[in-house]
Every structure is written in C-alpha cells, then in structure tokens.
C-alpha cells in the first residue's frame, strides 16, 4: 500500500526566498508521484507529476520536484517565492497502474512580504 | 473552456435532511470522482465512476451514495447528513483510470449541516 508524509504542516517563507516543501512516500512498487496546489475555497490543480523517465520534473508556476528513489522523496522547490504562491500544497502517490492513489496531509505555504 | 462545474458552491442543510450535490463536466472524461475534504485535511476519495461502473471505497459510509445518469453529470447524495459530514466536497474527472492522466478538479461545494 502507498502512503505519503509531508514534513511541516505550515511553512513560511519571505517573498523572493527559496521554497522547499518536503514529501516522502512509501510504496511497495514503483510509484507515480504528484504535487497539487489548492488555493482558498478552490479545487486542486496539478502542479507536476512523475511517472517514468527524467527524475527532475518541471511544473507550472516555476515549481519543480526531484524523484529520489534512494531517499523515497519527492520534494517540491521554487527558487523565488511570490505572494501568489501562498496556498495549500498536497503531495500524492499512486502505484504504477494508477491505483491506490493517496494524498499526503498537506502543507500550508505562507509568503511574507 | 472545458471544465468541471460544481453547484452550488455552498450548501446548507439540516441534520438528517437528505441533500444532493451536483457535478458536471465538459471534458467528456470517462472517470468521475467524489472526494470529501474536512478542514485542514487532505481530500479523501469516497467513490468513483468509470463510465457506468460504480466503485465504492471500502471505508465510505453507506450514508453516501452517487448517481451518474450520463457522461456529463454525477451526483453525490447524502441520505441523512450528520454534523460530521460538514466538509468541502470535491468532484474530479480523468480521461482514464490510469493516473498518468491528470485529474481535473472542480471548485468544490462546501456543505454546512445545522
């Protein structure tokens, strides 16, 4: 079975600073990995996903994530935070048949002026 | 624009009074999902339809049911809402069950139970 942990339920960064949101997963089979963003009172939007191939994945809004199998991690980064990045971020994992899709508990990102 | 639409955005119901939430999509996707999201928690999958085939998650209470009369529409019925059912309900679609395909989410319906 798949599971996801996200270290830090709330992360604060200053505008222009590096954003690092941590995600570690557990999977008995090669995983598919996802990052979603949720703005207040809205649905979820896919930021990026890893299925196979290149382990560094680039997404929308300047975000990227790197799949590190040895560390069972899929951390999300952005070089320079913008005020509009303030939102809830969810890491998710599924098996490589697209089954057993599980969200992590989420990390709320605050961006300080 | 093709999208996932949920109506209403906010729904107030009374304890024990049946309520229906609706979702429609213009993407012509095969799969439609219903998630429950409680405050400060991750979305939890309740069930999904692959075309007309209904798939219930093992821990979804019997109080929650769903209907999909056609490709475009899917309904979530809560037969006897309790206070613990107050949450955001998210509808999502995907072209196929293989989650290489992106899930597209609607804006959600926030349910309040009085």
GROMACS .gro file of C-alpha atoms in nm:
model
  227
    1UNK     CA    1   0.000   0.000   0.000
    2UNK     CA    2   0.106   0.354  -0.069
    3UNK     CA    3   0.143   0.629   0.192
    4UNK     CA    4   0.272   0.986   0.197
    5UNK     CA    5   0.418   1.208   0.466
    6UNK     CA    6   0.474   1.580   0.435
    7UNK     CA    7   0.711   1.730   0.689
    8UNK     CA    8   0.571   2.056   0.820
    9UNK     CA    9   0.201   2.130   0.815
   10UNK     CA   10   0.283   2.500   0.779
   11UNK     CA   11   0.583   2.660   0.610
   12UNK     CA   12   0.653   3.034   0.597
   13UNK     CA   13   0.900   3.197   0.361
   14UNK     CA   14   0.978   3.553   0.269
   15UNK     CA   15   0.893   3.682  -0.076
   16UNK     CA   16   1.188   3.606  -0.305
   17UNK     CA   17   1.321   3.327  -0.085
   18UNK     CA   18   1.358   2.961  -0.179
   19UNK     CA   19   1.051   2.743  -0.135
   20UNK     CA   20   1.112   2.385  -0.021
   21UNK     CA   21   0.818   2.159   0.062
   22UNK     CA   22   0.906   1.808   0.170
   23UNK     CA   23   0.736   1.487   0.064
   24UNK     CA   24   0.835   1.131   0.147
   25UNK     CA   25   0.646   0.830   0.028
   26UNK     CA   26   0.617   0.462   0.095
   27UNK     CA   27   0.539   0.225  -0.188
   28UNK     CA   28   0.592  -0.144  -0.249
   29UNK     CA   29   0.600  -0.086  -0.625
   30UNK     CA   30   0.748   0.188  -0.845
   31UNK     CA   31   0.536   0.491  -0.768
   32UNK     CA   32   0.374   0.766  -0.962
   33UNK     CA   33   0.415   1.093  -0.770
   34UNK     CA   34   0.218   1.417  -0.787
   35UNK     CA   35   0.209   1.766  -0.640
   36UNK     CA   36  -0.120   1.955  -0.629
   37UNK     CA   37  -0.190   2.312  -0.517
   38UNK     CA   38  -0.515   2.430  -0.360
   39UNK     CA   39  -0.594   2.799  -0.329
   40UNK     CA   40  -0.853   2.904  -0.067
   41UNK     CA   41  -1.206   2.783  -0.145
   42UNK     CA   42  -1.097   2.628  -0.471
   43UNK     CA   43  -1.037   2.280  -0.607
   44UNK     CA   44  -0.698   2.121  -0.658
   45UNK     CA   45  -0.473   2.197  -0.951
   46UNK     CA   46  -0.194   1.968  -1.068
   47UNK     CA   47   0.148   2.134  -1.041
   48UNK     CA   48   0.358   1.847  -1.173
   49UNK     CA   49   0.383   1.470  -1.184
   50UNK     CA   50   0.646   1.199  -1.211
   51UNK     CA   51   0.566   0.870  -1.381
   52UNK     CA   52   0.881   0.742  -1.552
   53UNK     CA   53   1.192   0.886  -1.713
   54UNK     CA   54   1.372   1.200  -1.601
   55UNK     CA   55   1.375   1.229  -1.225
   56UNK     CA   56   1.371   1.612  -1.223
   57UNK     CA   57   1.024   1.723  -1.316
   58UNK     CA   58   0.932   2.080  -1.403
   59UNK     CA   59   0.581   2.204  -1.344
   60UNK     CA   60   0.373   2.515  -1.372
   61UNK     CA   61   0.438   2.846  -1.196
   62UNK     CA   62   0.814   2.783  -1.175
   63UNK     CA   63   0.790   2.479  -0.946
   64UNK     CA   64   0.995   2.165  -0.987
   65UNK     CA   65   1.043   1.840  -0.796
   66UNK     CA   66   1.302   1.566  -0.799
   67UNK     CA   67   1.227   1.197  -0.753
   68UNK     CA   68   1.496   1.039  -0.536
   69UNK     CA   69   1.435   0.668  -0.510
   70UNK     CA   70   1.713   0.609  -0.256
   71UNK     CA   71   1.558   0.866  -0.023
   72UNK     CA   72   1.195   0.782  -0.113
   73UNK     CA   73   1.144   1.155  -0.155
   74UNK     CA   74   0.976   1.393  -0.399
   75UNK     CA   75   1.041   1.740  -0.257
   76UNK     CA   76   0.891   2.045  -0.425
   77UNK     CA   77   1.104   2.356  -0.482
   78UNK     CA   78   1.080   2.701  -0.631
   79UNK     CA   79   1.382   2.934  -0.641
   80UNK     CA   80   1.196   3.253  -0.556
   81UNK     CA   81   0.864   3.269  -0.372
   82UNK     CA   82   0.589   3.503  -0.486
   83UNK     CA   83   0.297   3.626  -0.281
   84UNK     CA   84   0.062   3.440  -0.516
   85UNK     CA   85   0.224   3.109  -0.416
   86UNK     CA   86   0.050   3.119  -0.076
   87UNK     CA   87  -0.174   2.811  -0.078
   88UNK     CA   88  -0.207   2.453   0.044
   89UNK     CA   89   0.018   2.200  -0.127
   90UNK     CA   90  -0.056   1.828  -0.141
   91UNK     CA   91   0.184   1.554  -0.238
   92UNK     CA   92   0.023   1.234  -0.367
   93UNK     CA   93   0.132   0.886  -0.471
   94UNK     CA   94  -0.019   0.603  -0.668
   95UNK     CA   95   0.110   0.272  -0.788
   96UNK     CA   96   0.220   0.241  -1.146
   97UNK     CA   97  -0.119   0.115  -1.257
   98UNK     CA   98  -0.274   0.439  -1.138
   99UNK     CA   99  -0.441   0.260  -0.849
  100UNK     CA  100  -0.423   0.318  -0.475
  101UNK     CA  101  -0.399   0.694  -0.513
  102UNK     CA  102  -0.327   0.860  -0.176
  103UNK     CA  103  -0.289   1.226  -0.081
  104UNK     CA  104  -0.048   1.344   0.186
  105UNK     CA  105  -0.180   1.559   0.471
  106UNK     CA  106  -0.081   1.885   0.301
  107UNK     CA  107   0.149   2.177   0.377
  108UNK     CA  108   0.020   2.531   0.402
  109UNK     CA  109   0.265   2.778   0.248
  110UNK     CA  110   0.263   3.137   0.369
  111UNK     CA  111   0.466   3.401   0.186
  112UNK     CA  112   0.568   3.703   0.393
  113UNK     CA  113   0.627   4.043   0.233
  114UNK     CA  114  -1.349   2.642  -2.176
  115UNK     CA  115  -1.377   2.276  -2.090
  116UNK     CA  116  -1.415   2.237  -1.718
  117UNK     CA  117  -1.558   2.069  -1.412
  118UNK     CA  118  -1.850   2.256  -1.261
  119UNK     CA  119  -1.997   2.208  -0.916
  120UNK     CA  120  -2.323   2.356  -0.795
  121UNK     CA  121  -2.393   2.503  -0.558
  122UNK     CA  122  -2.064   2.637  -0.418
  123UNK     CA  123  -2.216   2.649  -0.070
  124UNK     CA  124  -2.495   2.426   0.058
  125UNK     CA  125  -2.667   2.444   0.395
  126UNK     CA  126  -2.877   2.153   0.512
  127UNK     CA  127  -3.034   2.035   0.835
  128UNK     CA  128  -2.927   1.739   1.042
  129UNK     CA  129  -3.089   1.430   0.888
  130UNK     CA  130  -3.230   1.607   0.582
  131UNK     CA  131  -3.123   1.447   0.253
  132UNK     CA  132  -2.905   1.661   0.033
  133UNK     CA  133  -2.771   1.625  -0.321
  134UNK     CA  134  -2.459   1.786  -0.461
  135UNK     CA  135  -2.406   1.803  -0.835
  136UNK     CA  136  -2.109   1.793  -1.066
  137UNK     CA  137  -2.093   1.833  -1.442
  138UNK     CA  138  -1.806   1.817  -1.687
  139UNK     CA  139  -1.749   1.929  -2.042
  140UNK     CA  140  -1.428   1.727  -2.081
  141UNK     CA  141  -1.603   1.406  -2.190
  142UNK     CA  142  -1.389   1.213  -1.943
  143UNK     CA  143  -1.465   0.852  -1.860
  144UNK     CA  144  -1.397   0.875  -1.488
  145UNK     CA  145  -1.565   1.095  -1.230
  146UNK     CA  146  -1.459   1.103  -0.864
  147UNK     CA  147  -1.607   1.239  -0.543
  148UNK     CA  148  -1.376   1.343  -0.260
  149UNK     CA  149  -1.456   1.464   0.091
  150UNK     CA  150  -1.218   1.721   0.238
  151UNK     CA  151  -1.251   1.825   0.600
  152UNK     CA  152  -1.088   2.135   0.737
  153UNK     CA  153  -0.707   2.126   0.722
  154UNK     CA  154  -0.707   1.770   0.592
  155UNK     CA  155  -0.627   1.602   0.264
  156UNK     CA  156  -0.908   1.508   0.028
  157UNK     CA  157  -1.042   1.158   0.090
  158UNK     CA  158  -1.180   0.956  -0.201
  159UNK     CA  159  -1.538   0.843  -0.144
  160UNK     CA  160  -1.606   0.667  -0.475
  161UNK     CA  161  -1.565   0.692  -0.847
  162UNK     CA  162  -1.743   0.601  -1.169
  163UNK     CA  163  -1.563   0.457  -1.466
  164UNK     CA  164  -1.828   0.516  -1.730
  165UNK     CA  165  -2.132   0.349  -1.568
  166UNK     CA  166  -1.929   0.126  -1.337
  167UNK     CA  167  -1.951   0.240  -0.976
  168UNK     CA  168  -1.659   0.180  -0.739
  169UNK     CA  169  -1.703   0.248  -0.371
  170UNK     CA  170  -1.406   0.292  -0.137
  171UNK     CA  171  -1.412   0.034   0.140
  172UNK     CA  172  -1.449   0.286   0.422
  173UNK     CA  173  -1.711   0.513   0.261
  174UNK     CA  174  -2.019   0.519   0.486
  175UNK     CA  175  -2.347   0.381   0.349
  176UNK     CA  176  -2.495   0.725   0.408
  177UNK     CA  177  -2.314   0.842   0.094
  178UNK     CA  178  -2.441   0.737  -0.247
  179UNK     CA  179  -2.381   0.850  -0.601
  180UNK     CA  180  -2.555   0.856  -0.937
  181UNK     CA  181  -2.419   0.911  -1.284
  182UNK     CA  182  -2.710   0.939  -1.528
  183UNK     CA  183  -2.485   1.024  -1.823
  184UNK     CA  184  -2.122   1.102  -1.908
  185UNK     CA  185  -2.152   1.468  -1.815
  186UNK     CA  186  -2.324   1.457  -1.479
  187UNK     CA  187  -2.254   1.295  -1.145
  188UNK     CA  188  -2.443   1.345  -0.819
  189UNK     CA  189  -2.348   1.289  -0.457
  190UNK     CA  190  -2.643   1.202  -0.233
  191UNK     CA  191  -2.612   1.218   0.144
  192UNK     CA  192  -2.917   1.037   0.281
  193UNK     CA  193  -2.907   1.157   0.641
  194UNK     CA  194  -2.638   1.418   0.695
  195UNK     CA  195  -2.478   1.430   1.035
  196UNK     CA  196  -2.274   1.711   1.185
  197UNK     CA  197  -1.959   1.517   1.098
  198UNK     CA  198  -2.044   1.533   0.728
  199UNK     CA  199  -1.983   1.906   0.713
  200UNK     CA  200  -1.693   1.939   0.471
  201UNK     CA  201  -1.584   2.051   0.128
  202UNK     CA  202  -1.690   1.801  -0.139
  203UNK     CA  203  -1.471   1.793  -0.447
  204UNK     CA  204  -1.561   1.643  -0.781
  205UNK     CA  205  -1.284   1.544  -1.020
  206UNK     CA  206  -1.256   1.380  -1.359
  207UNK     CA  207  -0.990   1.197  -1.553
  208UNK     CA  208  -0.985   1.057  -1.904
  209UNK     CA  209  -0.894   0.712  -1.777
  210UNK     CA  210  -0.829   0.531  -1.452
  211UNK     CA  211  -0.459   0.519  -1.525
  212UNK     CA  212  -0.344   0.824  -1.334
  213UNK     CA  213  -0.089   0.915  -1.594
  214UNK     CA  214  -0.393   1.110  -1.697
  215UNK     CA  215  -0.438   1.427  -1.498
  216UNK     CA  216  -0.731   1.457  -1.259
  217UNK     CA  217  -0.924   1.779  -1.317
  218UNK     CA  218  -1.093   1.916  -1.006
  219UNK     CA  219  -1.400   2.131  -0.972
  220UNK     CA  220  -1.409   2.425  -0.729
  221UNK     CA  221  -1.590   2.222  -0.465
  222UNK     CA  222  -1.915   2.252  -0.271
  223UNK     CA  223  -1.886   2.345   0.094
  224UNK     CA  224  -2.156   2.169   0.295
  225UNK     CA  225  -2.278   2.305   0.627
  226UNK     CA  226  -2.501   2.088   0.845
  227UNK     CA  227  -2.713   2.265   1.105
   0.00000   0.00000   0.00000
